[in-house]
């Protein structure tokens, strides 16, 4: 673990910090011994193009005019695939639009193009994963991921979210873990995503903090009851 | 930037104050009110929260949604200027095998602009640790000496909080604290679960106003319960010296502030007295000297220590004020570890505004003093838990590996269902934890840098292991899913310095042979050189240090002003 990632994790839950969750990898089930989901599993690409040189925003950026100074690096085709995946991973429903349609693909591009260690590591996973996805799709269906049928995509995404992946699928599943969480982070930090979660906040509330609503308190009383805890 | 009446090049000040954070801010406030003309030298750039804090911007306005990076370790909008775990061109080094972190910012107001604001009072045991368990040293002063200053500091900086009513957690007299905010549901649940196991949960003491604090010069408003405090607070509700002590001290007409002024050493004069300091203009690299009748070092524990070590000469090869050999020794930080759980009982809970005053409203003070006294614990000293858990984006570890409609559903359901308990504990000074001057490395101004050595002892590891068992017992009591990997304490304890409570490297004592300063921060060796930050602590306690830094700085400043009045520096 890089120091910065570790430091981030240490602080993530600290009471002093923002409620915004930070990326921490979900536990990868150890070598499950599960059979591979497909007859042929494409190899994970062993080399990736070097990212172009780029600078971070430095230790004293103008916080009133936030900008990410590094260039975006996804190709047009890659971006199309990412947007497509966004609308599959977080699809439109009655509460909010799909993540691809909402433009979260641009956030994914900004993230994996950034010159910082965590983002560089995620870049390798995401770019490697996009290459793998097309290779796997071609091996199975003779066409890139963009060009296969919706049912064929479902089959691939199900394999990429297996609870206990086969040995050959560990890297592709880790890629999908990263990409899924990038979409979660990018989507639910937007106003549309906050509304989807029913988030209430970010609004000045002068006077004493009102605390939980009667409805929230009633729910709390039920929880305490169910857990057999004395209400204090 | 220069402001105020004094031209540092031309006139000698009464007092030079190095640093503008908690300690320096308090010194400037107290000394100028007492009629002394002060010159404050601050290494960081000028900083104005009113103009620079982007209080309301959503994280989605920031690069990477505001996520932490090496450039901004606590997120894009965090107020830290010019620093973080590293400052460009101003490195520090480590002995082989040491992992130490030193958090610095380079801005007027120092780390008060972006700190955590948890301000517990220390208790009687915390000042007499040796008497209790035979480890470390006692302070030359006790709780009763500091209590009146705690009372005043709480009223000066504005602290909200409730009663604690527990051993070694003294309550404030009436009139010191503002009312605390109501608890959130997550905090109420932790309280119910913890107290069923005999673990107390109490309202935290937080340096955030819950009532307006009128003032002619620097009026401050009550918190409006909405924005992340580590960005800084333009309405002055959270305590930072840039919206309180510094403008108030300036208004006396007796404070001159020079920013971008990196002090490199204390300059000695005749008769073993400090004559002033030398500093480097960080923008031009030009060296200057400033003179004063007394010098206050408040550059932050390690930087104050560095200044002493770099101010030696032929007569004082081990550094200035170091006849005891204790300068740089006894370095401590708080222990730290974080525990998290997903609470199924909180899934899909009813929404309401959970922002509150920014940080925690409730915390767990150390509660096992009696068991410890009876010898039932395998560690000395205490720890506390800071509590977290709010609506927001659930952490990845709390989400199942699913996609599509199931993922959207999982996010909604898990939002607000994750809680955290963050441990902060006391470290006992050990001979392997210290800082010294690296003989080979200089910063970009040519000033020799600090080299750290650091080691946790078994005591700290046992303490963290106990905390892990406690947090997990609380989680289990609410049928929660523990998200922490099962790791031994040496794997979950933070690195030295990571909790940013570095203390002790120029400790106070009753005996000049084993301490650097007296209880007023006055160095034994140099009568007009006074230290006012965490360097002078004789021990660390598990309680966050800044309220005590402020109380001791107030006490030291008033003693210094008295000495001026009695003609000691004529
Ligand atoms: C993220 C975070 C959370 C924290 N949370 C808490 C908390 O909840 N509770 C708590 O009690 N404490 C907390 N702290 C610690 C708290 O910020 C410090 O204890 C406090 O600021 C120390 O005050 P100080 O005056 O000694 O040092 P600082 O506030 O660091 O000020 C020192 C100043 O001196 C300047 N300086 C340094 N070297 C030189 C030099 N050579 N010449 C001139 N100027 C110099 C620096 O630039 C700085 O402005 C936290 C800190 C951080 C960063
Ligand atoms: S939550 Fe309150 S104290 Fe914190 S920044 Fe906002 S107004 Fe200031």
Tab-separated table of N, CA, C and O in Angstrom, chain B residues 416-477:
chain	number	residue	atom	x	y	z
B	416	UNK	N	-25.351	5.630	4.908
B	416	UNK	CA	-25.693	5.907	6.306
B	416	UNK	C	-25.658	4.675	7.191
B	416	UNK	O	-25.983	4.752	8.368
B	417	UNK	N	-25.253	3.525	6.649
B	417	UNK	CA	-25.268	2.289	7.431
B	417	UNK	C	-23.858	1.833	7.814
B	417	UNK	O	-23.671	0.723	8.271
B	418	UNK	N	-22.862	2.698	7.568
B	418	UNK	CA	-21.502	2.343	7.958
B	418	UNK	C	-21.070	3.243	9.109
B	418	UNK	O	-21.337	4.445	9.083
B	419	UNK	N	-20.463	2.654	10.130
B	419	UNK	CA	-19.995	3.468	11.256
B	419	UNK	C	-18.512	3.237	11.469
B	419	UNK	O	-17.948	2.240	11.033
B	420	UNK	N	-17.881	4.193	12.145
B	420	UNK	CA	-16.445	4.075	12.395
B	420	UNK	C	-16.096	4.467	13.807
B	420	UNK	O	-16.744	5.336	14.411
B	421	UNK	N	-15.091	3.816	14.358
B	421	UNK	CA	-14.537	4.195	15.654
B	421	UNK	C	-13.037	4.374	15.451
B	421	UNK	O	-12.355	3.456	15.009
B	422	UNK	N	-12.562	5.587	15.712
B	422	UNK	CA	-11.166	5.904	15.459
B	422	UNK	C	-10.434	6.056	16.775
B	422	UNK	O	-10.819	6.890	17.597
B	423	UNK	N	-9.415	5.264	16.979
B	423	UNK	CA	-8.697	5.255	18.257
B	423	UNK	C	-7.564	6.282	18.270
B	423	UNK	O	-6.866	6.457	17.269
B	424	UNK	N	-7.445	6.971	19.412
B	424	UNK	CA	-6.303	7.852	19.676
B	424	UNK	C	-5.802	7.507	21.067
B	424	UNK	O	-6.582	7.583	22.025
B	425	UNK	N	-4.547	7.106	21.206
B	425	UNK	CA	-4.068	6.683	22.517
B	425	UNK	C	-2.757	7.324	22.905
B	425	UNK	O	-2.059	7.920	22.079
B	426	UNK	N	-2.417	7.172	24.191
B	426	UNK	CA	-1.188	7.780	24.706
B	426	UNK	C	0.018	6.892	24.434
B	426	UNK	O	-0.029	5.684	24.610
B	427	UNK	N	1.093	7.527	24.039
B	427	UNK	CA	2.374	6.854	23.862
B	427	UNK	C	3.294	7.270	25.002
B	427	UNK	O	3.311	8.435	25.395
B	428	UNK	N	4.052	6.340	25.514
B	428	UNK	CA	5.032	6.660	26.552
B	428	UNK	C	6.368	6.951	25.872
B	428	UNK	O	6.782	6.192	24.990
B	429	UNK	N	7.039	8.057	26.250
B	429	UNK	CA	8.313	8.371	25.583
B	429	UNK	C	9.287	7.197	25.704
B	429	UNK	O	9.326	6.531	26.741
B	430	UNK	N	10.029	6.918	24.646
B	430	UNK	CA	11.066	5.882	24.729
B	430	UNK	C	12.348	6.411	24.099
B	430	UNK	O	12.326	7.364	23.331
B	431	UNK	N	13.463	5.761	24.428
B	431	UNK	CA	14.762	6.311	24.025
B	431	UNK	C	14.993	6.199	22.520
B	431	UNK	O	15.882	6.845	21.984
B	432	UNK	N	14.181	5.410	21.830
B	432	UNK	CA	14.377	5.234	20.391
B	432	UNK	C	13.525	6.185	19.542
B	432	UNK	O	13.482	6.055	18.321
B	433	UNK	N	12.831	7.100	20.200
B	433	UNK	CA	11.974	8.025	19.448
B	433	UNK	C	12.434	9.452	19.714
B	433	UNK	O	12.308	9.954	20.829
B	434	UNK	N	12.984	10.060	18.693
B	434	UNK	CA	13.574	11.397	18.867
B	434	UNK	C	13.751	12.047	17.504
B	434	UNK	O	13.547	11.413	16.449
B	435	UNK	N	14.122	13.331	17.499
B	435	UNK	CA	14.556	13.977	16.262
B	435	UNK	C	15.877	14.676	16.514
B	435	UNK	O	16.194	15.055	17.638
B	436	UNK	N	16.657	14.797	15.455
B	436	UNK	CA	18.007	15.374	15.541
B	436	UNK	C	18.281	16.060	14.208
B	436	UNK	O	17.484	15.942	13.274
B	437	UNK	N	19.387	16.765	14.137
B	437	UNK	CA	19.742	17.392	12.859
B	437	UNK	C	20.436	16.364	11.971
B	437	UNK	O	21.331	15.649	12.409
B	438	UNK	N	19.982	16.253	10.728
B	438	UNK	CA	20.661	15.393	9.761
B	438	UNK	C	21.961	16.087	9.347
B	438	UNK	O	21.917	17.204	8.825
B	439	UNK	N	23.098	15.460	9.575
B	439	UNK	CA	24.359	16.151	9.294
B	439	UNK	C	24.584	16.391	7.807
B	439	UNK	O	25.448	17.184	7.435
B	440	UNK	N	23.820	15.726	6.949
B	440	UNK	CA	24.134	15.776	5.514
B	440	UNK	C	23.104	16.518	4.664
B	440	UNK	O	23.380	16.837	3.513
B	441	UNK	N	21.917	16.793	5.210
B	441	UNK	CA	20.858	17.298	4.331
B	441	UNK	C	20.406	18.691	4.771
B	441	UNK	O	20.209	18.954	5.957
B	442	UNK	N	20.267	19.585	3.799
B	442	UNK	CA	19.760	20.931	4.068
B	442	UNK	C	18.526	21.193	3.217
B	442	UNK	O	18.349	20.564	2.169
B	443	UNK	N	17.688	22.124	3.658
B	443	UNK	CA	16.529	22.481	2.836
B	443	UNK	C	16.942	23.516	1.784
B	443	UNK	O	18.120	23.880	1.686
B	444	UNK	N	15.982	23.979	1.011
B	444	UNK	CA	16.347	24.852	-0.112
B	444	UNK	C	16.867	26.212	0.341
B	444	UNK	O	17.396	26.977	-0.459
B	445	UNK	N	16.732	26.506	1.643
B	445	UNK	CA	17.297	27.759	2.145
B	445	UNK	C	18.675	27.536	2.769
B	445	UNK	O	19.264	28.451	3.339
B	446	UNK	N	19.144	26.284	2.729
B	446	UNK	CA	20.429	25.976	3.333
B	446	UNK	C	20.341	25.690	4.824
B	446	UNK	O	21.361	25.645	5.517
B	447	UNK	N	19.124	25.508	5.334
B	447	UNK	CA	18.959	25.230	6.763
B	447	UNK	C	18.982	23.706	6.968
B	447	UNK	O	18.216	22.987	6.306
B	448	UNK	N	19.849	23.214	7.872
B	448	UNK	CA	19.888	21.761	8.117
B	448	UNK	C	18.520	21.231	8.535
B	448	UNK	O	17.790	21.882	9.287
B	449	UNK	N	18.182	20.031	8.066
B	449	UNK	CA	16.826	19.495	8.282
B	449	UNK	C	16.810	18.502	9.445
B	449	UNK	O	17.854	18.065	9.922
B	450	UNK	N	15.608	18.137	9.849
B	450	UNK	CA	15.439	17.166	10.928
B	450	UNK	C	15.504	15.746	10.394
B	450	UNK	O	15.031	15.461	9.291
B	451	UNK	N	16.068	14.882	11.233
B	451	UNK	CA	16.040	13.447	10.957
B	451	UNK	C	15.315	12.782	12.128
B	451	UNK	O	15.616	13.061	13.285
B	452	UNK	N	14.350	11.924	11.798
B	452	UNK	CA	13.517	11.312	12.840
B	452	UNK	C	13.907	9.857	13.079
B	452	UNK	O	14.286	9.139	12.148
B	453	UNK	N	13.797	9.454	14.327
B	453	UNK	CA	13.839	8.037	14.692
B	453	UNK	C	12.584	7.787	15.506
B	453	UNK	O	12.199	8.624	16.337
B	454	UNK	N	11.920	6.650	15.256
B	454	UNK	CA	10.636	6.450	15.927
B	454	UNK	C	10.346	4.966	16.080
B	454	UNK	O	10.584	4.170	15.179
B	455	UNK	N	9.802	4.615	17.219
B	455	UNK	CA	9.435	3.213	17.468
B	455	UNK	C	8.280	3.166	18.473
B	455	UNK	O	8.311	3.860	19.485
B	456	UNK	N	7.286	2.372	18.168
B	456	UNK	CA	6.251	2.087	19.164
B	456	UNK	C	6.784	0.994	20.087
B	456	UNK	O	7.481	0.087	19.629
B	457	UNK	N	6.413	1.029	21.342
B	457	UNK	CA	6.808	-0.061	22.240
B	457	UNK	C	5.629	-1.031	22.372
B	457	UNK	O	4.519	-0.769	21.900
B	458	UNK	N	5.885	-2.145	23.066
B	458	UNK	CA	4.840	-3.145	23.266
B	458	UNK	C	3.624	-2.528	23.956
B	458	UNK	O	2.485	-2.944	23.732
B	459	UNK	N	3.890	-1.539	24.816
B	459	UNK	CA	2.785	-0.884	25.507
B	459	UNK	C	1.743	-0.341	24.512
B	459	UNK	O	0.543	-0.570	24.649
B	460	UNK	N	2.237	0.368	23.491
B	460	UNK	CA	1.317	0.956	22.513
B	460	UNK	C	0.627	-0.126	21.681
B	460	UNK	O	-0.554	-0.002	21.327
B	461	UNK	N	1.363	-1.192	21.368
B	461	UNK	CA	0.759	-2.264	20.567
B	461	UNK	C	-0.346	-2.967	21.367
B	461	UNK	O	-1.423	-3.247	20.838
B	462	UNK	N	-0.089	-3.225	22.649
B	462	UNK	CA	-1.116	-3.851	23.483
B	462	UNK	C	-2.345	-2.952	23.604
B	462	UNK	O	-3.483	-3.425	23.631
B	463	UNK	N	-2.077	-1.664	23.686
B	463	UNK	CA	-3.182	-0.716	23.809
B	463	UNK	C	-4.067	-0.743	22.551
B	463	UNK	O	-5.299	-0.789	22.639
B	464	UNK	N	-3.435	-0.752	21.394
B	464	UNK	CA	-4.198	-0.777	20.145
B	464	UNK	C	-4.946	-2.108	19.992
B	464	UNK	O	-6.094	-2.146	19.530
B	465	UNK	N	-4.318	-3.202	20.413
B	465	UNK	CA	-5.000	-4.503	20.354
B	465	UNK	C	-6.245	-4.484	21.245
B	465	UNK	O	-7.304	-5.009	20.881
B	466	UNK	N	-6.122	-3.861	22.409
B	466	UNK	CA	-7.269	-3.746	23.315
B	466	UNK	C	-8.371	-2.911	22.653
B	466	UNK	O	-9.559	-3.251	22.716
B	467	UNK	N	-7.964	-1.836	21.999
B	467	UNK	CA	-8.927	-0.994	21.306
B	467	UNK	C	-9.640	-1.743	20.184
B	467	UNK	O	-10.850	-1.593	19.975
B	468	UNK	N	-8.896	-2.566	19.483
B	468	UNK	CA	-9.491	-3.364	18.397
B	468	UNK	C	-10.555	-4.313	18.969
B	468	UNK	O	-11.666	-4.402	18.435
B	469	UNK	N	-10.212	-4.988	20.069
B	469	UNK	CA	-11.192	-5.896	20.675
B	469	UNK	C	-12.429	-5.131	21.146
B	469	UNK	O	-13.567	-5.576	20.977
B	470	UNK	N	-12.194	-3.948	21.707
B	470	UNK	CA	-13.314	-3.144	22.207
B	470	UNK	C	-14.224	-2.697	21.066
B	470	UNK	O	-15.449	-2.855	21.127
B	471	UNK	N	-13.624	-2.135	20.018
B	471	UNK	CA	-14.429	-1.640	18.893
B	471	UNK	C	-15.222	-2.797	18.276
B	471	UNK	O	-16.415	-2.655	17.981
B	472	UNK	N	-14.558	-3.924	18.125
B	472	UNK	CA	-15.250	-5.057	17.503
B	472	UNK	C	-16.359	-5.611	18.399
B	472	UNK	O	-17.395	-6.059	17.912
B	473	UNK	N	-16.148	-5.528	19.710
B	473	UNK	CA	-17.222	-5.959	20.625
B	473	UNK	C	-18.435	-5.038	20.487
B	473	UNK	O	-19.588	-5.499	20.478
B	474	UNK	N	-18.183	-3.741	20.343
B	474	UNK	CA	-19.295	-2.803	20.165
B	474	UNK	C	-20.018	-3.106	18.846
B	474	UNK	O	-21.248	-3.149	18.784
B	475	UNK	N	-19.238	-3.327	17.806
B	475	UNK	CA	-19.846	-3.632	16.498
B	475	UNK	C	-20.701	-4.904	16.582
B	475	UNK	O	-21.811	-4.977	16.060
B	476	UNK	N	-20.147	-5.917	17.248
B	476	UNK	CA	-20.876	-7.196	17.322
B	476	UNK	C	-22.167	-7.030	18.110
B	476	UNK	O	-23.172	-7.672	17.806
B	477	UNK	N	-22.135	-6.160	19.104
B	477	UNK	CA	-23.332	-5.964	19.932
B	477	UNK	C	-24.487	-5.400	19.107
B	477	UNK	O	-25.644	-5.528	19.473
